[in-house]
PDB file of C-alpha atoms and ligand atoms in Angstrom:
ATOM      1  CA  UNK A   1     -13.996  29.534   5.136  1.00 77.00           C
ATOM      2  CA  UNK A   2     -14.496  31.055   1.241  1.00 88.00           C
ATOM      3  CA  UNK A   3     -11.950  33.394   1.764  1.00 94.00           C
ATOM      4  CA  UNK A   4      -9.658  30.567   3.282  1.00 95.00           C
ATOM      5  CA  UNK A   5     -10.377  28.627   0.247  1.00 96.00           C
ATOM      6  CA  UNK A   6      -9.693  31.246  -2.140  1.00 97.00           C
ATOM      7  CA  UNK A   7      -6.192  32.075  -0.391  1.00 98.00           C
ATOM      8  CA  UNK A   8      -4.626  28.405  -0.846  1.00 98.00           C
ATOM      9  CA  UNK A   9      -6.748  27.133  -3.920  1.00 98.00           C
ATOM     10  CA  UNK A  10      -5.544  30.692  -5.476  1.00 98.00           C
ATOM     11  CA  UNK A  11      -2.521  33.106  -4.260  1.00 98.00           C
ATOM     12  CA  UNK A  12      -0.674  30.518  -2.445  1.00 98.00           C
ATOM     13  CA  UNK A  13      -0.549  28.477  -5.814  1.00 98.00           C
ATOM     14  CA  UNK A  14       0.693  31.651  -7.819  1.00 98.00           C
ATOM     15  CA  UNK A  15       3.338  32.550  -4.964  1.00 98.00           C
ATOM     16  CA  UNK A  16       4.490  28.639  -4.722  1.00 98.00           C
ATOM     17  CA  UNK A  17       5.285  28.824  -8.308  1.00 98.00           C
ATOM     18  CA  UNK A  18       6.873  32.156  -8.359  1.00 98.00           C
ATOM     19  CA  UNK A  19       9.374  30.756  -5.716  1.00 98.00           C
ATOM     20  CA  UNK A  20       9.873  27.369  -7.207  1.00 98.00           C
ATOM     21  CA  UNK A  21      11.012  29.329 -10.383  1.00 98.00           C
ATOM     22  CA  UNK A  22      12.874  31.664  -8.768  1.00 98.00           C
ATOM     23  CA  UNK A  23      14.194  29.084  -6.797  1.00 98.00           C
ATOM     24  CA  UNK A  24      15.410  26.888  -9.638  1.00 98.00           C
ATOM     25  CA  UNK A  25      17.147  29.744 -11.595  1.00 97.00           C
ATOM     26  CA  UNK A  26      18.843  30.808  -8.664  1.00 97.00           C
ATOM     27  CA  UNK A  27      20.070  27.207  -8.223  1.00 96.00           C
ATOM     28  CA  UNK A  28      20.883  26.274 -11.421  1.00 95.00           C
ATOM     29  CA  UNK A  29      22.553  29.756 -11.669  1.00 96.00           C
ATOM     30  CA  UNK A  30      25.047  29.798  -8.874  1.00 94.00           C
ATOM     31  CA  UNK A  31      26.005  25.835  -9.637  1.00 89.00           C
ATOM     32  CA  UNK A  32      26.942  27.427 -13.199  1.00 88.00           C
ATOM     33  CA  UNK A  33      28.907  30.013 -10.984  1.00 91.00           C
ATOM     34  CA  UNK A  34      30.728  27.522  -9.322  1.00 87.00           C
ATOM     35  CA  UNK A  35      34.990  26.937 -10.396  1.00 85.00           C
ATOM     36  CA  UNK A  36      35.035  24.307 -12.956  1.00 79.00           C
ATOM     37  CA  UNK A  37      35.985  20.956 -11.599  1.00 71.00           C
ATOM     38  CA  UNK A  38      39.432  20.716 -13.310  1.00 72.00           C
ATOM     39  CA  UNK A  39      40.710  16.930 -12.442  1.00 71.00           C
ATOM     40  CA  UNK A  40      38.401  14.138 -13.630  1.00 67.00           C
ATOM     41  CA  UNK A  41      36.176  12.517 -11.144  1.00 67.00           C
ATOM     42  CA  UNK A  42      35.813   8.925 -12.824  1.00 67.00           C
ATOM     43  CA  UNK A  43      34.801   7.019  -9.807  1.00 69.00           C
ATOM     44  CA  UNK A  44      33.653   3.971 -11.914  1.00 72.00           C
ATOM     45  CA  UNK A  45      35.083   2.517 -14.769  1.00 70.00           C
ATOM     46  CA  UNK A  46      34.935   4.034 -18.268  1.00 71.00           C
ATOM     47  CA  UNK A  47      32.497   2.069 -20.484  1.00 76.00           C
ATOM     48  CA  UNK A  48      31.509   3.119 -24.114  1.00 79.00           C
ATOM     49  CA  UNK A  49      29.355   4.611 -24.988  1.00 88.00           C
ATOM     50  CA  UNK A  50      29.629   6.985 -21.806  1.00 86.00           C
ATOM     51  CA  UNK A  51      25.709   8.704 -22.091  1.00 89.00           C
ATOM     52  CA  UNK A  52      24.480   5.211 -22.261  1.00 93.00           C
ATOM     53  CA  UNK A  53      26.202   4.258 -18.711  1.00 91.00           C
ATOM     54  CA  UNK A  54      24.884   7.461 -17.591  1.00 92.00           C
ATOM     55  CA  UNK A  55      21.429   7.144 -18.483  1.00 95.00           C
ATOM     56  CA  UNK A  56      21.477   3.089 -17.135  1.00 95.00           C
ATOM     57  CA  UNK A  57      23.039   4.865 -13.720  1.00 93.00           C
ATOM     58  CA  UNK A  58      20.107   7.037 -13.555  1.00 95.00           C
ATOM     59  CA  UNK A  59      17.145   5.035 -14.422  1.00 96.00           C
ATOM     60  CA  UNK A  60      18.149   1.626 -13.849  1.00 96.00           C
ATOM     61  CA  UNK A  61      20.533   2.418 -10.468  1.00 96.00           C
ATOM     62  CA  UNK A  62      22.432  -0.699 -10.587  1.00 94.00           C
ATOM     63  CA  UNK A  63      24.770   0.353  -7.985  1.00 92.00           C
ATOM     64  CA  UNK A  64      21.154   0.479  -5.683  1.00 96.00           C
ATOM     65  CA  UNK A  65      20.058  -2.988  -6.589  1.00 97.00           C
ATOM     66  CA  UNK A  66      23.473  -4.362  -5.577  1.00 95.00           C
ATOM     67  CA  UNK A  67      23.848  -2.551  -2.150  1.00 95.00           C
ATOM     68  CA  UNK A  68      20.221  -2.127  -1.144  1.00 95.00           C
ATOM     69  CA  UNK A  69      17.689  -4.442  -3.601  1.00 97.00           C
ATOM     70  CA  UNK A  70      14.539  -3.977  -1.205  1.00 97.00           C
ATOM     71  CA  UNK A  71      14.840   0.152  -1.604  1.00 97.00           C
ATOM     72  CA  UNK A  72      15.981  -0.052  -5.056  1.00 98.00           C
ATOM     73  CA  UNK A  73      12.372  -1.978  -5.643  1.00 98.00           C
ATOM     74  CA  UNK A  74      10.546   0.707  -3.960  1.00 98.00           C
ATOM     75  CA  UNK A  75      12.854   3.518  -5.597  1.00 98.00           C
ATOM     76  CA  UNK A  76      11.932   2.354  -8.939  1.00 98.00           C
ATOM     77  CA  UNK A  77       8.004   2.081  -8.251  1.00 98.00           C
ATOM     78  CA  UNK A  78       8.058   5.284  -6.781  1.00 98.00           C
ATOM     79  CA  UNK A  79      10.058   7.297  -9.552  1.00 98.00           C
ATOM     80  CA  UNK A  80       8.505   5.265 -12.319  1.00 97.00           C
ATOM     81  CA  UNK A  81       4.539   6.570 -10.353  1.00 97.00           C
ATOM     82  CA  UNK A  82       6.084  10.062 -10.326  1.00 97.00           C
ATOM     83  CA  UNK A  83       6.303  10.017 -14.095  1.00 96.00           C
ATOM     84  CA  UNK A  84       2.686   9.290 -14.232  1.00 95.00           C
ATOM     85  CA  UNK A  85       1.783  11.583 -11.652  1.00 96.00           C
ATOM     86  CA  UNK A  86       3.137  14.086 -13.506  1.00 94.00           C
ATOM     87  CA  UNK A  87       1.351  13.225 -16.695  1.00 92.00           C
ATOM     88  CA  UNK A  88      -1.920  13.470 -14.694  1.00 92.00           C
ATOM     89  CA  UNK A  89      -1.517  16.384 -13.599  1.00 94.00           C
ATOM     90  CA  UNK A  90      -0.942  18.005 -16.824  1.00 91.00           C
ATOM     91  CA  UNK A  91      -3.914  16.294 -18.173  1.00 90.00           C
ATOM     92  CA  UNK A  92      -5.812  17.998 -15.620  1.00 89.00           C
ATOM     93  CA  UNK A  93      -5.326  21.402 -17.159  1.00 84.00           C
ATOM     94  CA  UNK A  94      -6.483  19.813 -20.293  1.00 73.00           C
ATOM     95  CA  UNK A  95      -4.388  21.982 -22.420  1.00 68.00           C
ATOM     96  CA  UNK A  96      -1.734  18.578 -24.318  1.00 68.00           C
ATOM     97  CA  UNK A  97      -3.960  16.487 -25.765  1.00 72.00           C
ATOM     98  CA  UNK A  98      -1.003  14.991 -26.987  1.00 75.00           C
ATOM     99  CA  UNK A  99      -0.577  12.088 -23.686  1.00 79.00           C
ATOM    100  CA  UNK A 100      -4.756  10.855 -25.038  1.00 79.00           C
ATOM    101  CA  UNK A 101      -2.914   9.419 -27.879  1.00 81.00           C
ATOM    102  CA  UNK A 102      -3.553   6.241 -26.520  1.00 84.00           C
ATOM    103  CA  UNK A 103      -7.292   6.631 -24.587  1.00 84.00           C
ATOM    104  CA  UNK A 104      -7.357   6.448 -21.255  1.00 87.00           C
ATOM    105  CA  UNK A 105      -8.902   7.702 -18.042  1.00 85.00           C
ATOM    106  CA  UNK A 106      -7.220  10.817 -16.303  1.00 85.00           C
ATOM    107  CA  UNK A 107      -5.846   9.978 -14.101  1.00 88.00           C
ATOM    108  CA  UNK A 108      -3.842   6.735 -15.437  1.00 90.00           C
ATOM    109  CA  UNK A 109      -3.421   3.817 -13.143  1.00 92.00           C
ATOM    110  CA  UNK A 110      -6.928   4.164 -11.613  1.00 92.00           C
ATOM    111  CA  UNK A 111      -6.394   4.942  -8.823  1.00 94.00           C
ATOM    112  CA  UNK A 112      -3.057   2.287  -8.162  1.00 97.00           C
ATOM    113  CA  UNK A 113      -0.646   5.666  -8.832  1.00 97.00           C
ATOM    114  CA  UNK A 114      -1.498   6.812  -5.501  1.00 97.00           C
ATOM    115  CA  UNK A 115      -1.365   3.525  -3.955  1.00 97.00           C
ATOM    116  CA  UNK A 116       2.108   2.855  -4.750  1.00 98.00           C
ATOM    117  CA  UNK A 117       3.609   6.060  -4.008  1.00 98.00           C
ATOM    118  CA  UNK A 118       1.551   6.160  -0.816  1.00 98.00           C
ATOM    119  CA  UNK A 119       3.440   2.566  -0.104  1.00 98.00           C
ATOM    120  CA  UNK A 120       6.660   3.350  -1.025  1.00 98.00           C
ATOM    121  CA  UNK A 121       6.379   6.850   0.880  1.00 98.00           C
ATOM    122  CA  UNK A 122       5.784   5.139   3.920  1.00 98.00           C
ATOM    123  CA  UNK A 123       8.714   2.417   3.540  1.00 98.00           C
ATOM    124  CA  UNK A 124      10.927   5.386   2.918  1.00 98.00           C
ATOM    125  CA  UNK A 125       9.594   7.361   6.353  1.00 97.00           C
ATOM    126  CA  UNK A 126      10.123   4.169   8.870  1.00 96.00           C
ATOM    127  CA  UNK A 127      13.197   3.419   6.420  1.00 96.00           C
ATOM    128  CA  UNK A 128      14.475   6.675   8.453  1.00 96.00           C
ATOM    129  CA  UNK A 129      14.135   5.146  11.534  1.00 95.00           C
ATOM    130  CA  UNK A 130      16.140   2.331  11.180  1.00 95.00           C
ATOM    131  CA  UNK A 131      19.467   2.146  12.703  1.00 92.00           C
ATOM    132  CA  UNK A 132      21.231   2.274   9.798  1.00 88.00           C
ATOM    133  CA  UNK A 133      19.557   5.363   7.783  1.00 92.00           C
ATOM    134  CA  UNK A 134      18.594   7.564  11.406  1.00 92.00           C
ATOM    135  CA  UNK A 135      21.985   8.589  11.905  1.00 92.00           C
ATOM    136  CA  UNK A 136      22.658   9.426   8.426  1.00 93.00           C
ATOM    137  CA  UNK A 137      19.130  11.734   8.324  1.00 96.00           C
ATOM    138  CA  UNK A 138      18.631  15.101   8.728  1.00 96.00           C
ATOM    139  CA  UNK A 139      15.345  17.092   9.964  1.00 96.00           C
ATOM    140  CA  UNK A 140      15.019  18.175   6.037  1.00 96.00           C
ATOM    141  CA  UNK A 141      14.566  14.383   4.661  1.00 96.00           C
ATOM    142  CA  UNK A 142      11.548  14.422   7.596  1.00 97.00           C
ATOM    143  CA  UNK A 143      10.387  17.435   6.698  1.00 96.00           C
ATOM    144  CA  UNK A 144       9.883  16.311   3.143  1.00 97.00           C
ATOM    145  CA  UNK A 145       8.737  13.124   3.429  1.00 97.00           C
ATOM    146  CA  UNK A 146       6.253  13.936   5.218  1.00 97.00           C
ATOM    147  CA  UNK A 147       5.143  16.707   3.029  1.00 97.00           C
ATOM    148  CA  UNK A 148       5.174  14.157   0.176  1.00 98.00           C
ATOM    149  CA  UNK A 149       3.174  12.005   2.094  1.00 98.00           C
ATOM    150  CA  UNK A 150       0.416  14.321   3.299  1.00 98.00           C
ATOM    151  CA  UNK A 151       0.012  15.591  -0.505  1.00 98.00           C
ATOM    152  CA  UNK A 152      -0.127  11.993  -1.541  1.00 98.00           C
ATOM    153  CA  UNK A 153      -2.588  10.622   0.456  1.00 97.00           C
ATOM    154  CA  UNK A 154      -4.768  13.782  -0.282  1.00 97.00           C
ATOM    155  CA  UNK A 155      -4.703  13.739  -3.469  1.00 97.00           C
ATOM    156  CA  UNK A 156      -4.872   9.617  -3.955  1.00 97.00           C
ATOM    157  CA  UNK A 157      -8.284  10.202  -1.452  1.00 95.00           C
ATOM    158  CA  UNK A 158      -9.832  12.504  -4.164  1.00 94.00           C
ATOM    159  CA  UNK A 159      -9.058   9.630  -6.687  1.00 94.00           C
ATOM    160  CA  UNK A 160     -10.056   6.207  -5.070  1.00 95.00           C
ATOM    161  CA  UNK A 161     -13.447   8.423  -3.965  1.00 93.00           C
ATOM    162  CA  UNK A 162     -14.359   9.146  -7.334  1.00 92.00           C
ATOM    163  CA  UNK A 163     -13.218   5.977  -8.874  1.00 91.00           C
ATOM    164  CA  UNK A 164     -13.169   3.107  -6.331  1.00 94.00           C
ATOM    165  CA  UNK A 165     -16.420   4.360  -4.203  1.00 93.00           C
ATOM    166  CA  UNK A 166     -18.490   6.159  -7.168  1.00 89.00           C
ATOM    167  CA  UNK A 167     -18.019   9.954  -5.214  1.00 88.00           C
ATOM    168  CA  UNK A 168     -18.715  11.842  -8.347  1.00 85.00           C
ATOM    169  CA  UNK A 169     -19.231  15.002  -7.448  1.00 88.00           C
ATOM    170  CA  UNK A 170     -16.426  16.930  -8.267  1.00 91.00           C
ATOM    171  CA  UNK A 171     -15.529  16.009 -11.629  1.00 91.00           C
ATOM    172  CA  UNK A 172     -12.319  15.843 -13.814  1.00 91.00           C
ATOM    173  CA  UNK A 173     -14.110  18.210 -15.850  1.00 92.00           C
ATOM    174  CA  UNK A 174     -14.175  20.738 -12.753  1.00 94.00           C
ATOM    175  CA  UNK A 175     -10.708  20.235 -11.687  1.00 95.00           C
ATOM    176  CA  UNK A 176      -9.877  21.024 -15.251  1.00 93.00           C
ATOM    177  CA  UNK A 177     -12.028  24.165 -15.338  1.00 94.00           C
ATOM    178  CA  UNK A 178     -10.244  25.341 -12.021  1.00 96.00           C
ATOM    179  CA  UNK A 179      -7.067  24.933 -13.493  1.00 96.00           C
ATOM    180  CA  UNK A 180      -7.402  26.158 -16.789  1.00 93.00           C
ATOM    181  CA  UNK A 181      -8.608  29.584 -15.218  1.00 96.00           C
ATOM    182  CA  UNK A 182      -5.563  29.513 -13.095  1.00 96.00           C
ATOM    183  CA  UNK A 183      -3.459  29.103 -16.240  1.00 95.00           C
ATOM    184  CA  UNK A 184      -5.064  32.113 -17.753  1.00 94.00           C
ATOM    185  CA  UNK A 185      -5.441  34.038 -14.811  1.00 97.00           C
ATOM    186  CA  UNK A 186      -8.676  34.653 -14.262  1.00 97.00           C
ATOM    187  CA  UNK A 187      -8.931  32.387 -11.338  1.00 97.00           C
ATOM    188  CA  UNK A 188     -11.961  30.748 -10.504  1.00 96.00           C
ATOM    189  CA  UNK A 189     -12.712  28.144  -7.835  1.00 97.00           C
ATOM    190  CA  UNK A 190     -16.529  28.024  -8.406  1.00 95.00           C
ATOM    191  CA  UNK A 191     -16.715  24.570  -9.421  1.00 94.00           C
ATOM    192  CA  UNK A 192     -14.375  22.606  -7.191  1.00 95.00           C
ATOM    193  CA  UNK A 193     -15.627  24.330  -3.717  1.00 94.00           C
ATOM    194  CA  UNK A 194     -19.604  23.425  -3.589  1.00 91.00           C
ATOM    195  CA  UNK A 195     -18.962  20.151  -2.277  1.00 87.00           C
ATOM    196  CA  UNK A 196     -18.540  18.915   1.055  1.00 85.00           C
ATOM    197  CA  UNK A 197     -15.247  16.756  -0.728  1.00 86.00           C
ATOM    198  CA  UNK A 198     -14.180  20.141  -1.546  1.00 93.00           C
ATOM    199  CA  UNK A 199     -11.675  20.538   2.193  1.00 94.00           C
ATOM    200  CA  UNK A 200      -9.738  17.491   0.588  1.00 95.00           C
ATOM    201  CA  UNK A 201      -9.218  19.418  -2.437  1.00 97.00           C
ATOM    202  CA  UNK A 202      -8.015  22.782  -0.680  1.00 97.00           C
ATOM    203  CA  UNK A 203      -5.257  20.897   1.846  1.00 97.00           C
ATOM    204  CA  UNK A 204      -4.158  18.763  -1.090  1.00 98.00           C
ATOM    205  CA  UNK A 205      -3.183  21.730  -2.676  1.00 98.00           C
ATOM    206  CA  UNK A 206      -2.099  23.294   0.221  1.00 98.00           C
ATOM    207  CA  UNK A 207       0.349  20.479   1.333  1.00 98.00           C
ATOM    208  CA  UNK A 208       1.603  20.665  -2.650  1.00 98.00           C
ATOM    209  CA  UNK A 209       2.521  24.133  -2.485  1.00 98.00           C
ATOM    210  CA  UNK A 210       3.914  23.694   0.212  1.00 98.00           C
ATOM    211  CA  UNK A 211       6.509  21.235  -1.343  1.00 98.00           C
ATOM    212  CA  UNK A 212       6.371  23.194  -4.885  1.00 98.00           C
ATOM    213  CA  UNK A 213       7.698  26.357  -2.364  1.00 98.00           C
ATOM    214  CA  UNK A 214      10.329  24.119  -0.649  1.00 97.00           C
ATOM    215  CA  UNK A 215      11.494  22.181  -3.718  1.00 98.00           C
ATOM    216  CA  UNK A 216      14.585  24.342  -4.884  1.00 97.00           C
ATOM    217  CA  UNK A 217      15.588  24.648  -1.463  1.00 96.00           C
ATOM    218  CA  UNK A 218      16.120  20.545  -0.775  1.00 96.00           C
ATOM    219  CA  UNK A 219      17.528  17.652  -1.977  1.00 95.00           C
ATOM    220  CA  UNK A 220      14.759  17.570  -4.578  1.00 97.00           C
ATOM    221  CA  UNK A 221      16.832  19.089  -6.762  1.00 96.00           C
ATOM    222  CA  UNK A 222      18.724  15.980  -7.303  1.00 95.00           C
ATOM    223  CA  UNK A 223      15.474  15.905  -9.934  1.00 95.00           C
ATOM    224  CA  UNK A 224      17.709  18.008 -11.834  1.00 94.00           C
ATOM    225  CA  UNK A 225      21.397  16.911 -11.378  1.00 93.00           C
ATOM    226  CA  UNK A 226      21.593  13.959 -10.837  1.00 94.00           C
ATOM    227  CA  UNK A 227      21.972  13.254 -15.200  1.00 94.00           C
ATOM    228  CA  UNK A 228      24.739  15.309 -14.866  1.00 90.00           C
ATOM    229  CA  UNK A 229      26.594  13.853 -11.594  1.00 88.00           C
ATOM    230  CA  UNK A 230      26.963  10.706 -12.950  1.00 88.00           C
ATOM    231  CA  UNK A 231      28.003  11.711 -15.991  1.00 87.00           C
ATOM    232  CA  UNK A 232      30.297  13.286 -14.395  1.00 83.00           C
ATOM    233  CA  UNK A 233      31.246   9.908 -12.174  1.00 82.00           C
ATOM    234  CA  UNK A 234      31.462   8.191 -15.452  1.00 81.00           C
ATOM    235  CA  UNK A 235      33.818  10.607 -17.132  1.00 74.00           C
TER     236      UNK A 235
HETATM  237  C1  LIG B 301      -1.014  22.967  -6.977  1.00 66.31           C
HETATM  238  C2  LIG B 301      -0.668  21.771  -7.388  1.00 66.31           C
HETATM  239  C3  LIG B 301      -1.599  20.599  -7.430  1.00 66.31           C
HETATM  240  C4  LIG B 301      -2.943  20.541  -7.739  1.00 66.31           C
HETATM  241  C5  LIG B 301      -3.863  21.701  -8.129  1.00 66.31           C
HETATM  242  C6  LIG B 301      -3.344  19.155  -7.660  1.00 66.31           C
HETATM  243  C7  LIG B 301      -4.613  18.684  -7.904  1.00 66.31           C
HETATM  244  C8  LIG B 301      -4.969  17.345  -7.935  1.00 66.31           C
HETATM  245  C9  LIG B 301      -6.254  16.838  -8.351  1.00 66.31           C
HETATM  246  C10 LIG B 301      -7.433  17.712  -8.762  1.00 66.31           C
HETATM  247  C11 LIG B 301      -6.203  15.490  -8.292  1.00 66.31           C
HETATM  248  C12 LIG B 301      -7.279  14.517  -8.813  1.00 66.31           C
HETATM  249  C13 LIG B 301      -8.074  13.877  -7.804  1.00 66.31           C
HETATM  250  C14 LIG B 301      -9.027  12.925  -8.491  1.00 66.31           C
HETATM  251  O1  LIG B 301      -8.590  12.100  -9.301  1.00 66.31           O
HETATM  252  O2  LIG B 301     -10.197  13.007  -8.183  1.00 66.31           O
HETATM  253  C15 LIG B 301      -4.901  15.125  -7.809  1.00 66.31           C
HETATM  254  C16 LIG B 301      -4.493  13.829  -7.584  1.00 66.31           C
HETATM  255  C17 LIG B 301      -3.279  13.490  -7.030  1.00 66.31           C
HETATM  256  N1  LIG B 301      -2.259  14.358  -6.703  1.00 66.31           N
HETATM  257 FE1  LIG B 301      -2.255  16.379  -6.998  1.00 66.31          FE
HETATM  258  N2  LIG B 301      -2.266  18.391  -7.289  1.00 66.31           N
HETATM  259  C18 LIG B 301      -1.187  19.225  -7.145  1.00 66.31           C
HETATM  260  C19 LIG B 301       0.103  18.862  -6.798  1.00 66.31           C
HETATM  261  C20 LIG B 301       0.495  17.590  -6.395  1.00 66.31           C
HETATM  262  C21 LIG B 301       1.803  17.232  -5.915  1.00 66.31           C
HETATM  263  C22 LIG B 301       2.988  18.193  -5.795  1.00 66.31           C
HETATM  264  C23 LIG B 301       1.747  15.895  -5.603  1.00 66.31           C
HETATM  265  C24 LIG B 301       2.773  14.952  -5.049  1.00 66.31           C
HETATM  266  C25 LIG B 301       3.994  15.160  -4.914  1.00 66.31           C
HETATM  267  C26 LIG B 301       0.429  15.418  -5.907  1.00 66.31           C
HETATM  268  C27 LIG B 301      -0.010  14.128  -5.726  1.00 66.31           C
HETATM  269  C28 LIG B 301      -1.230  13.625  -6.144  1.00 66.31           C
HETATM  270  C29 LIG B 301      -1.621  12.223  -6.097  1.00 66.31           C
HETATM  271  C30 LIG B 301      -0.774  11.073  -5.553  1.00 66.31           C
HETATM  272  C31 LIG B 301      -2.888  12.136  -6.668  1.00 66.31           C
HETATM  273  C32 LIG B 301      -3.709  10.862  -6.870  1.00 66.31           C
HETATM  274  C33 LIG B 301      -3.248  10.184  -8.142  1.00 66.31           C
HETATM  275  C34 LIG B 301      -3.802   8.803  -8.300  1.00 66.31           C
HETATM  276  O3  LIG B 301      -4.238   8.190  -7.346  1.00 66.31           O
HETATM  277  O4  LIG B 301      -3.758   8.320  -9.462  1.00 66.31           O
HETATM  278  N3  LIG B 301      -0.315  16.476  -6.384  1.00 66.31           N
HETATM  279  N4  LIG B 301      -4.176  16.264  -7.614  1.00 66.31           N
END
């Protein structure tokens, strides 16, 4: 079981992020490679100032809330709990002090994060099912849905434990201690596998790799272009 530990909690997390950066330089790469796109594509209407549009387009997805307002309400809680996420989990390796600006727990939300992706997760998986959206999906938006889901509900566990039902025994501190020696290779998982939470721990990382590894690969990378499609679309 210690060495099974030791092999996700350690060089799984090292080989996920050697592929996820491999994966996005490849990517990003052989877009670059691609023949520039020499007539303009303005599919909507030119409004000034163009980054402006583009920015309201990507954020705000006002063409979403006019064809489809109940999954534009879950697209925004979902991307705006992603940016928190993400925040958390760099507080975890403790290393920007810079987010503690204004004081506050890690991780924010406490414990609601979790909640609300875990909601609008699940809205997007039966959304697949629907007549509409199940002939328009593809074994890929399954795949990583559920992969979202399985990290999210893992992780949000280890949360609403330790803040909702008082299961302190695996600290922030000790998450940040595992990380940290991660960071500075000299891994060591001492603190966050004594406990009998620690198996929740272990597959929440494993299911996370698992996406980190697959990210590049899948319409996650719309993460990355989609600023730059619609500026495109706006011209
Ligand atoms: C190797 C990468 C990752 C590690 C080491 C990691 C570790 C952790 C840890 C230690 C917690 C804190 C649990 C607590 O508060 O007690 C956590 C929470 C969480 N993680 Fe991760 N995580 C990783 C990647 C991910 C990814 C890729 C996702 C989702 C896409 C994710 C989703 C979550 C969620 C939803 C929570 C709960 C947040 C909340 O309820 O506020 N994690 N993670």
């Amino acid at each position: 079981m210690d060495t099974l530990n030791y092999i996700i909690l350690v060089p799984m997390v090292y080989l996920s992020s050697a592929i996820f950066i491999a994966g996005m330089i490849y990517r990003i790469t052989s877009i670059f490679k691609k023949p520039v796109l020499t007539i303009p594509l303005r599919i909507y209407p030119e409004k000034n100032p163009v980054w402006l549009y583009t920015l309201i387009d990507t954020f705000l997805m006002p063409q979403v809330f006019k064809a489809k307002p109940v999954m534009w309400y879950f697209l925004i809680i979902f991307h705006g709990s992603v940016f928190l996420l993400i925040i958390g989990h760099i507080e975890l390796i403790q290393m920007f002090d810079i987010f503690q600006i204004i004081e506050h727990d890690v991780f924010l939300g406490k414990g609601f994060i979790g909640l609300s992706l875990f909601v609008s997760l699940l809205y997007f998986l039966f959304r697949r099912f629907t007549p509409q959206a199940k002939h328009l999906s593809v074994l890929e938006d399954y795949i990583l849905l559920t992969l979202l889901l399985m990290t999210v509900i893992l992780g949000s566990e280890m949360d609403w434990a330790r803040t909702w039902f008082g299961f302190q025994e695996m600290t922030v501190e000790d998450y940040q201690t595992y990380l940290k020696s991660l960071l500075f290779f000299k891994p060591d998982i001492s603190d966050v596998t004594y406990s009998g939470h620690s198996f929740m721990l272990v597959f929440h990382v494993f299911f996370a790799n698992l996406f980190i590894m697959f990210f590049p690969f899948s319409k996650m990378m719309h993460a990355i272009f989609t600023i730059p499609l619609n500026k495109i679309r706006r011209g």
